[in-house]
CSV table of C-alpha atoms and ligand atoms in Angstrom, one decimal:
chain,number,residue,atom,x,y,z
A,376,MET,CA,24.3,-15.3,-22.6
A,377,SER,CA,20.7,-15.0,-21.7
A,378,ARG,CA,17.9,-14.1,-24.1
A,379,ILE,CA,15.7,-11.1,-23.1
A,380,LEU,CA,12.3,-10.2,-24.5
A,381,VAL,CA,12.1,-6.4,-24.8
A,382,THR,CA,8.5,-5.3,-25.5
A,383,GLY,CA,8.2,-1.8,-26.9
A,384,GLY,CA,11.8,-2.1,-28.1
A,385,ALA,CA,11.3,0.2,-31.1
A,386,GLY,CA,10.3,3.2,-28.9
A,387,TYR,CA,12.7,5.8,-27.5
A,388,ILE,CA,13.4,4.1,-24.2
A,389,GLY,CA,13.0,0.5,-25.4
A,390,SER,CA,15.3,1.0,-28.4
A,391,THR,CA,18.0,2.4,-26.1
A,392,ALA,CA,17.6,-0.6,-23.8
A,393,THR,CA,17.9,-2.9,-26.7
A,394,ALA,CA,21.1,-1.4,-28.0
A,395,ILE,CA,22.7,-1.3,-24.5
A,396,LEU,CA,21.7,-4.9,-23.7
A,397,ALA,CA,23.2,-6.0,-27.1
A,398,ASP,CA,26.4,-4.1,-26.2
A,399,ARG,CA,26.5,-6.1,-22.9
A,400,GLY,CA,26.2,-9.4,-24.8
A,401,TYR,CA,22.5,-10.1,-24.2
A,402,GLU,CA,20.5,-11.7,-27.0
A,403,VAL,CA,17.5,-9.4,-27.5
A,404,VAL,CA,14.2,-10.2,-29.0
A,405,VAL,CA,12.1,-7.0,-29.6
A,406,PHE,CA,8.3,-7.3,-29.6
A,407,ASP,CA,6.7,-4.1,-30.9
A,408,ASP,CA,3.6,-3.4,-33.0
A,409,LEU,CA,5.4,-0.3,-34.5
A,410,SER,CA,2.2,1.8,-33.8
A,411,THR,CA,4.4,4.5,-32.4
A,412,GLY,CA,7.9,2.9,-32.5
A,413,HIS,CA,10.3,2.9,-35.5
A,414,ALA,CA,11.7,-0.2,-37.0
A,415,ASP,CA,14.9,1.6,-37.9
A,416,SER,CA,15.5,2.3,-34.2
A,417,VAL,CA,15.8,-1.4,-33.4
A,418,ASP,CA,19.4,-2.4,-33.1
A,419,SER,CA,20.6,-4.6,-35.9
A,420,ARG,CA,21.9,-7.2,-33.4
A,421,ALA,CA,18.3,-7.8,-32.1
A,422,THR,CA,15.4,-9.8,-33.6
A,423,LEU,CA,12.3,-7.7,-34.3
A,424,ILE,CA,8.9,-9.3,-34.0
A,425,GLN,CA,6.2,-6.9,-35.2
A,426,ALA,CA,3.1,-7.9,-33.2
A,427,SER,CA,0.7,-6.6,-30.6
A,428,LEU,CA,0.4,-7.4,-26.9
A,429,LEU,CA,-3.2,-8.2,-27.8
A,430,ASP,CA,-2.0,-11.2,-29.9
A,431,PRO,CA,-1.4,-14.1,-27.4
A,432,GLU,CA,0.0,-16.5,-30.1
A,433,ALA,CA,2.6,-14.0,-31.1
A,434,LEU,CA,3.6,-13.4,-27.5
A,435,ALA,CA,3.9,-17.2,-26.9
A,436,SER,CA,6.3,-17.6,-29.9
A,437,ALA,CA,8.3,-14.5,-29.0
A,438,LEU,CA,8.9,-15.8,-25.5
A,439,VAL,CA,10.5,-19.1,-26.6
A,440,GLY,CA,13.9,-19.4,-25.1
A,441,CYS,CA,13.7,-16.1,-23.1
A,442,GLU,CA,14.9,-15.9,-19.5
A,443,ALA,CA,13.3,-12.6,-18.6
A,444,VAL,CA,11.1,-9.8,-20.0
A,445,ILE,CA,11.7,-6.1,-19.9
A,446,HIS,CA,8.2,-4.6,-20.6
A,447,PHE,CA,8.1,-1.1,-22.1
A,448,ALA,CA,5.3,-1.6,-24.6
A,449,GLY,CA,2.2,0.5,-24.1
A,450,LYS,CA,0.4,3.7,-24.9
A,451,SER,CA,2.1,6.6,-23.2
A,452,LEU,CA,0.4,10.0,-23.9
A,453,VAL,CA,-1.3,11.5,-20.9
A,454,GLY,CA,-3.6,13.8,-23.0
A,455,GLU,CA,-4.6,11.0,-25.3
A,456,SER,CA,-5.4,8.8,-22.4
A,457,VAL,CA,-7.9,11.3,-21.1
A,458,GLU,CA,-9.7,11.3,-24.5
A,459,LYS,CA,-9.5,7.5,-25.0
A,460,PRO,CA,-9.5,5.8,-21.5
A,461,GLU,CA,-10.8,2.5,-22.9
A,462,LEU,CA,-8.0,2.3,-25.4
A,463,TYR,CA,-5.4,2.8,-22.7
A,464,HIS,CA,-6.9,0.2,-20.5
A,465,HIS,CA,-7.2,-2.3,-23.3
A,466,VAL,CA,-3.7,-1.9,-24.7
A,467,ASN,CA,-1.8,-1.4,-21.5
A,468,VAL,CA,-3.7,-3.4,-18.9
A,469,ASP,CA,-5.3,-6.2,-21.1
A,470,GLY,CA,-2.1,-6.3,-23.2
A,471,THR,CA,0.0,-6.8,-20.0
A,472,GLN,CA,-2.3,-9.5,-18.7
A,473,ASN,CA,-1.8,-11.4,-22.0
A,474,LEU,CA,2.0,-11.0,-21.5
A,475,LEU,CA,1.8,-12.3,-17.9
A,476,ASP,CA,-0.4,-15.2,-19.0
A,477,ALA,CA,2.0,-16.1,-21.8
A,478,MET,CA,5.0,-15.9,-19.4
A,479,ALA,CA,3.2,-18.2,-17.0
A,480,THR,CA,2.5,-20.7,-19.7
A,481,ALA,CA,6.1,-20.6,-20.9
A,482,GLY,CA,7.5,-20.9,-17.3
A,483,ILE,CA,9.2,-17.4,-17.4
A,484,ASP,CA,8.9,-15.7,-14.0
A,485,LYS,CA,11.2,-12.7,-14.3
A,486,ILE,CA,10.0,-9.2,-15.4
A,487,VAL,CA,11.2,-5.6,-15.2
A,488,PHE,CA,8.4,-3.2,-15.9
A,489,SER,CA,8.4,0.3,-17.1
A,490,SER,CA,6.0,2.0,-14.6
A,491,SER,CA,5.6,5.7,-14.1
A,492,ALA,CA,5.6,8.6,-11.7
A,493,ALA,CA,2.1,9.2,-13.1
A,494,THR,CA,1.0,6.4,-10.7
A,495,TYR,CA,1.4,8.8,-7.8
A,496,GLY,CA,-0.9,11.6,-9.2
A,497,GLN,CA,-0.9,14.9,-7.4
A,498,PRO,CA,2.1,14.5,-5.1
A,499,VAL,CA,1.6,14.9,-1.4
A,500,ASP,CA,5.3,14.3,-0.7
A,501,ASP,CA,8.5,16.0,-1.9
A,502,PRO,CA,10.5,14.0,-2.7
A,503,ILE,CA,8.1,11.2,-3.7
A,504,THR,CA,9.0,7.8,-2.2
A,505,GLU,CA,7.8,4.4,-3.1
A,506,GLU,CA,5.6,4.6,0.0
A,507,SER,CA,3.9,7.8,-1.2
A,508,ILE,CA,0.2,7.4,-1.9
A,509,ALA,CA,-0.5,6.2,-5.5
A,510,SER,CA,-3.6,8.0,-6.7
A,511,PRO,CA,-3.3,8.6,-10.4
A,512,THR,CA,-5.1,11.6,-11.9
A,513,ASN,CA,-5.4,10.3,-15.5
A,514,PRO,CA,-6.1,7.0,-17.3
A,515,TYR,CA,-2.4,6.6,-18.3
A,516,GLY,CA,-1.2,6.7,-14.7
A,517,ALA,CA,-4.2,4.5,-13.7
A,518,SER,CA,-3.2,1.9,-16.3
A,519,LYS,CA,0.4,1.8,-15.0
A,520,LEU,CA,-0.8,1.4,-11.4
A,521,ALA,CA,-3.2,-1.4,-12.5
A,522,ILE,CA,-0.3,-3.2,-14.1
A,523,ASP,CA,1.8,-2.8,-11.0
A,524,LYS,CA,-1.0,-4.5,-9.0
A,525,MET,CA,-1.4,-7.3,-11.6
A,526,ILE,CA,2.3,-8.0,-11.4
A,527,THR,CA,2.2,-8.2,-7.6
A,528,ALA,CA,-0.8,-10.6,-7.9
A,529,ALA,CA,1.1,-12.8,-10.3
A,530,GLY,CA,3.7,-13.6,-7.6
A,531,ILE,CA,6.7,-13.6,-9.9
A,532,SER,CA,10.1,-12.0,-9.6
A,533,ALA,CA,9.5,-8.5,-10.6
A,534,ILE,CA,10.7,-4.9,-10.4
A,535,SER,CA,8.5,-2.0,-11.5
A,536,LEU,CA,10.6,1.1,-12.2
A,537,ARG,CA,8.7,4.3,-11.8
A,538,TYR,CA,10.2,6.8,-14.2
A,539,PHE,CA,10.2,10.5,-13.6
A,540,ASN,CA,11.2,12.7,-16.7
A,541,VAL,CA,13.4,10.8,-19.1
A,542,ALA,CA,15.6,12.8,-21.4
A,543,GLY,CA,18.9,12.7,-23.4
A,544,ALA,CA,19.9,10.0,-26.0
A,545,TYR,CA,22.3,7.1,-26.6
A,546,GLU,CA,24.8,6.9,-29.4
A,547,SER,CA,24.7,3.2,-30.3
A,548,THR,CA,26.9,1.4,-32.8
A,549,ASN,CA,24.0,2.0,-35.3
A,550,GLY,CA,23.9,5.7,-34.6
A,551,TRP,CA,22.0,8.0,-32.2
A,552,LEU,CA,18.6,6.9,-30.9
A,553,PRO,CA,16.6,10.1,-30.7
A,554,GLU,CA,13.4,10.8,-28.9
A,555,ARG,CA,10.9,11.1,-31.8
A,556,HIS,CA,7.3,11.1,-30.7
A,557,ASN,CA,4.5,12.2,-32.9
A,558,PRO,CA,3.0,14.4,-31.5
A,559,GLU,CA,6.0,15.5,-29.4
A,560,THR,CA,4.8,16.7,-26.0
A,561,HIS,CA,8.0,16.5,-23.9
A,562,LEU,CA,9.8,19.7,-22.8
A,563,ILE,CA,13.4,19.2,-23.9
A,564,PRO,CA,12.7,18.1,-27.5
A,565,LEU,CA,10.2,21.0,-27.8
A,566,VAL,CA,12.7,23.5,-26.4
A,567,LEU,CA,15.2,22.4,-29.0
A,568,ARG,CA,12.8,22.9,-31.9
A,569,ALA,CA,11.3,26.2,-30.7
A,570,THR,CA,11.6,29.1,-33.3
A,571,ALA,CA,10.6,32.7,-33.3
A,572,ALA,CA,7.5,31.8,-35.4
A,573,ASN,CA,6.8,28.8,-33.1
A,574,PRO,CA,8.0,29.6,-29.6
A,575,LEU,CA,8.1,27.2,-26.7
A,576,LYS,CA,4.9,27.7,-24.6
A,577,ILE,CA,5.8,27.9,-20.9
A,578,PHE,CA,2.8,26.2,-19.3
A,579,GLY,CA,2.2,28.4,-16.3
A,580,THR,CA,4.4,31.0,-14.7
A,581,ASP,CA,2.4,31.4,-11.5
A,582,TRP,CA,3.1,28.1,-9.8
A,583,ASP,CA,4.1,28.0,-6.2
A,584,THR,CA,7.8,27.3,-7.1
A,585,LYS,CA,11.0,29.3,-6.9
A,586,ASP,CA,10.6,30.9,-10.3
A,587,GLY,CA,6.8,30.3,-10.9
A,588,THR,CA,7.4,27.4,-13.4
A,589,CYS,CA,6.9,23.7,-12.8
A,590,ILE,CA,9.7,21.6,-11.4
A,591,ARG,CA,10.5,18.1,-12.7
A,592,ASP,CA,13.1,15.5,-12.0
A,593,TYR,CA,15.0,14.7,-15.3
A,594,VAL,CA,17.0,11.5,-15.7
A,595,HIS,CA,19.3,10.6,-18.6
A,596,VAL,CA,17.9,7.6,-20.7
A,597,VAL,CA,21.3,5.9,-20.5
A,598,ASP,CA,21.3,6.1,-16.7
A,599,LEU,CA,17.7,4.9,-16.7
A,600,ILE,CA,18.6,1.8,-18.8
A,601,GLU,CA,21.6,1.0,-16.5
A,602,ALA,CA,19.0,0.8,-13.7
A,603,HIS,CA,17.0,-1.8,-15.8
A,604,ILE,CA,20.1,-4.0,-16.2
A,605,LEU,CA,20.9,-3.7,-12.5
A,606,ALA,CA,17.2,-4.6,-11.9
A,607,LEU,CA,17.6,-7.8,-14.0
A,608,GLY,CA,20.3,-8.9,-11.6
A,609,ALA,CA,18.4,-7.8,-8.5
A,610,LEU,CA,15.2,-9.9,-9.1
A,611,LYS,CA,14.3,-12.2,-6.2
A,612,PRO,CA,12.0,-15.2,-6.4
A,613,THR,CA,8.3,-14.2,-6.0
A,614,VAL,CA,9.2,-10.7,-4.8
A,615,HIS,CA,7.8,-7.6,-6.6
A,616,GLU,CA,9.6,-4.4,-5.8
A,617,ILE,CA,8.6,-0.8,-6.8
A,618,VAL,CA,11.5,1.5,-7.4
A,619,ASN,CA,11.5,5.2,-8.4
A,620,LEU,CA,14.0,6.4,-11.1
A,621,GLY,CA,14.9,10.1,-11.3
A,622,SER,CA,17.9,12.1,-10.4
A,623,GLY,CA,16.7,13.0,-6.9
A,624,GLY,CA,16.7,16.7,-7.7
A,625,GLY,CA,14.4,19.1,-9.7
A,626,TYR,CA,14.8,21.7,-12.4
A,627,SER,CA,12.2,24.3,-13.3
A,628,VAL,CA,11.0,24.8,-16.8
A,629,ARG,CA,12.9,28.1,-16.9
A,630,GLU,CA,16.1,26.3,-15.7
A,631,VAL,CA,15.7,23.8,-18.5
A,632,ILE,CA,15.4,26.6,-21.0
A,633,ALA,CA,18.5,28.4,-19.6
A,634,ALA,CA,20.5,25.2,-19.7
A,635,SER,CA,19.4,24.6,-23.3
A,636,GLU,CA,20.4,28.2,-24.2
A,637,GLN,CA,23.8,27.4,-22.8
A,638,VAL,CA,24.1,24.2,-24.8
A,639,LEU,CA,22.8,25.8,-28.0
A,640,GLY,CA,24.6,29.1,-27.7
A,641,ARG,CA,21.5,31.0,-28.6
A,642,THR,CA,18.3,32.3,-27.2
A,643,VAL,CA,15.3,29.9,-27.1
A,644,PRO,CA,12.1,31.8,-28.1
A,645,THR,CA,9.4,31.3,-25.5
A,646,VAL,CA,5.9,32.6,-24.8
A,647,GLU,CA,4.2,32.5,-21.4
A,648,SER,CA,1.1,30.4,-21.6
A,649,PRO,CA,-1.7,29.1,-19.3
A,650,ARG,CA,-1.1,26.2,-17.1
A,651,ARG,CA,-1.5,22.7,-18.7
A,652,ALA,CA,-4.4,20.7,-17.3
A,653,GLY,CA,-3.4,18.0,-14.9
A,654,ASP,CA,0.2,19.3,-14.3
A,655,PRO,CA,1.4,19.3,-10.6
A,656,ALA,CA,3.7,22.1,-9.6
A,657,THR,CA,6.6,19.8,-8.4
A,658,LEU,CA,7.5,16.2,-9.1
A,659,VAL,CA,10.8,15.0,-7.6
A,660,ALA,CA,11.8,11.4,-6.9
A,661,SER,CA,13.4,10.0,-3.8
A,662,ILE,CA,16.0,7.7,-5.3
A,663,LYS,CA,17.2,6.2,-2.0
A,664,LYS,CA,15.6,2.8,-2.8
A,665,ALA,CA,17.2,2.7,-6.3
A,666,LYS,CA,20.5,3.3,-4.6
A,667,SER,CA,20.1,0.7,-1.9
A,668,LEU,CA,18.3,-2.0,-3.8
A,669,LEU,CA,19.9,-1.7,-7.2
A,670,GLY,CA,23.2,-0.1,-6.3
A,671,TRP,CA,22.3,2.6,-8.9
A,672,THR,CA,23.5,6.2,-9.1
A,673,PRO,CA,22.7,8.4,-12.1
A,674,THR,CA,25.8,10.1,-13.4
A,675,ARG,CA,24.7,12.3,-16.3
A,676,ASP,CA,23.6,15.9,-15.5
A,677,LEU,CA,21.0,18.1,-17.2
A,678,VAL,CA,23.5,19.7,-19.6
A,679,THR,CA,24.6,16.3,-20.8
A,680,MET,CA,20.9,15.3,-21.3
A,681,ILE,CA,20.3,18.4,-23.4
A,682,SER,CA,23.5,18.1,-25.4
A,683,ASP,CA,23.0,14.4,-26.2
A,684,ALA,CA,19.4,15.3,-27.2
A,685,VAL,CA,20.8,18.0,-29.6
A,686,LYS,CA,23.3,15.5,-31.1
A,687,SER,CA,20.7,12.9,-31.6
A,688,GLN,CA,18.3,15.2,-33.4
A,689,VAL,CA,20.8,16.7,-35.9
A,690,GLN,CA,22.3,13.4,-37.2
B,541,UDP,N1,6.2,22.0,-20.5
B,541,UDP,C1,6.1,23.3,-21.0
B,541,UDP,N2,5.9,23.5,-22.3
B,541,UDP,C2,5.8,22.5,-23.2
B,541,UDP,C3,5.9,21.2,-22.7
B,541,UDP,C4,6.1,21.0,-21.3
B,541,UDP,O1,6.1,24.3,-20.2
B,541,UDP,O2,5.7,22.7,-24.4
B,541,UDP,C5,6.3,21.8,-19.0
B,541,UDP,C6,5.2,21.0,-18.4
B,541,UDP,O3,4.2,21.8,-18.0
B,541,UDP,C7,6.0,20.3,-17.3
B,541,UDP,C8,7.4,20.1,-17.8
B,541,UDP,O4,7.5,21.1,-18.9
B,541,UDP,O5,6.0,21.1,-16.1
B,541,UDP,C9,7.7,18.8,-18.3
B,541,UDP,O6,6.7,18.4,-19.2
B,541,UDP,P1,6.8,17.0,-20.0
B,541,UDP,O7,5.5,17.0,-20.9
B,541,UDP,O8,8.1,17.0,-20.7
B,541,UDP,O9,6.7,15.9,-19.0
B,541,UDP,P2,5.7,15.5,-17.8
B,541,UDP,O10,6.3,16.1,-16.5
B,541,UDP,O11,4.4,16.0,-18.2
B,541,UDP,O12,5.8,14.0,-17.8
């Protein structure tokens, strides 16, 4: 069975990919500098190389014997990217250029890349398609778009997967793989840890949406990784495809809170707060291309995402 290099394989999404790839019989090499990932999230069947994308020699040795790369590694906090744009460009864009150079030297021409809905910026379309204008509004989104363009220029077999809001968790043979970011900024983990003393801040209740709160498209991390495995099988020589991954429908912040209350069997303390800078009102993916190109259909609903997140956090 083929060997896959998973960069960022110690993070929330990358570690889930690593475990599911190992379940499917792939040999996985994880490349992660552990700056935000966790060594204990890396599946015991994988080989962990602790190194940075900024280290070309480490990349060259990690790639030996690999058939393809799934590239998750990178800095991923929108707010931090606004404060430190050079850091985001350096790690994400320069780091990926090192990876592409090392792949070219090693003769490896297959990559599946973790891109983002942040490449689109303020949406002009609802739902957002892969043809929608990409005009990022923060350095994080700009770095993902720059990488997408670099991959196109490299002329290799590639699929960039543009994630919308990823949630839920996977129970691997080594246990649950929870979302554990520090700081945590994502809605569902914050809803689950809200208390009366530290209520969930609802960022804006005056948006032009059905209940005044922002609408996002949530997709279960296990469905998301299934799309990566399908993408590995859908790579075509010298073609770079861009594919959105979401569920194709949206939930408001208040709907996420209501679903969480249903799962938890208790009230979630909240406080109405000002809008968060840079948030668009509505972000919903068109997933027609994911269906037609990859044969992918997400199957896990919002309640499953929330209940799996709960199970993963209480282990
Ligand atoms: N959100 C919120 N309170 C929080 C965190 C997030 O109201 O403490 C809202 C946020 O404004 C957005 C949605 O929840 O509309 C999802 O935010 P998240 O940071 O999870 O993902 P993003 O859409 O920014 O990638």
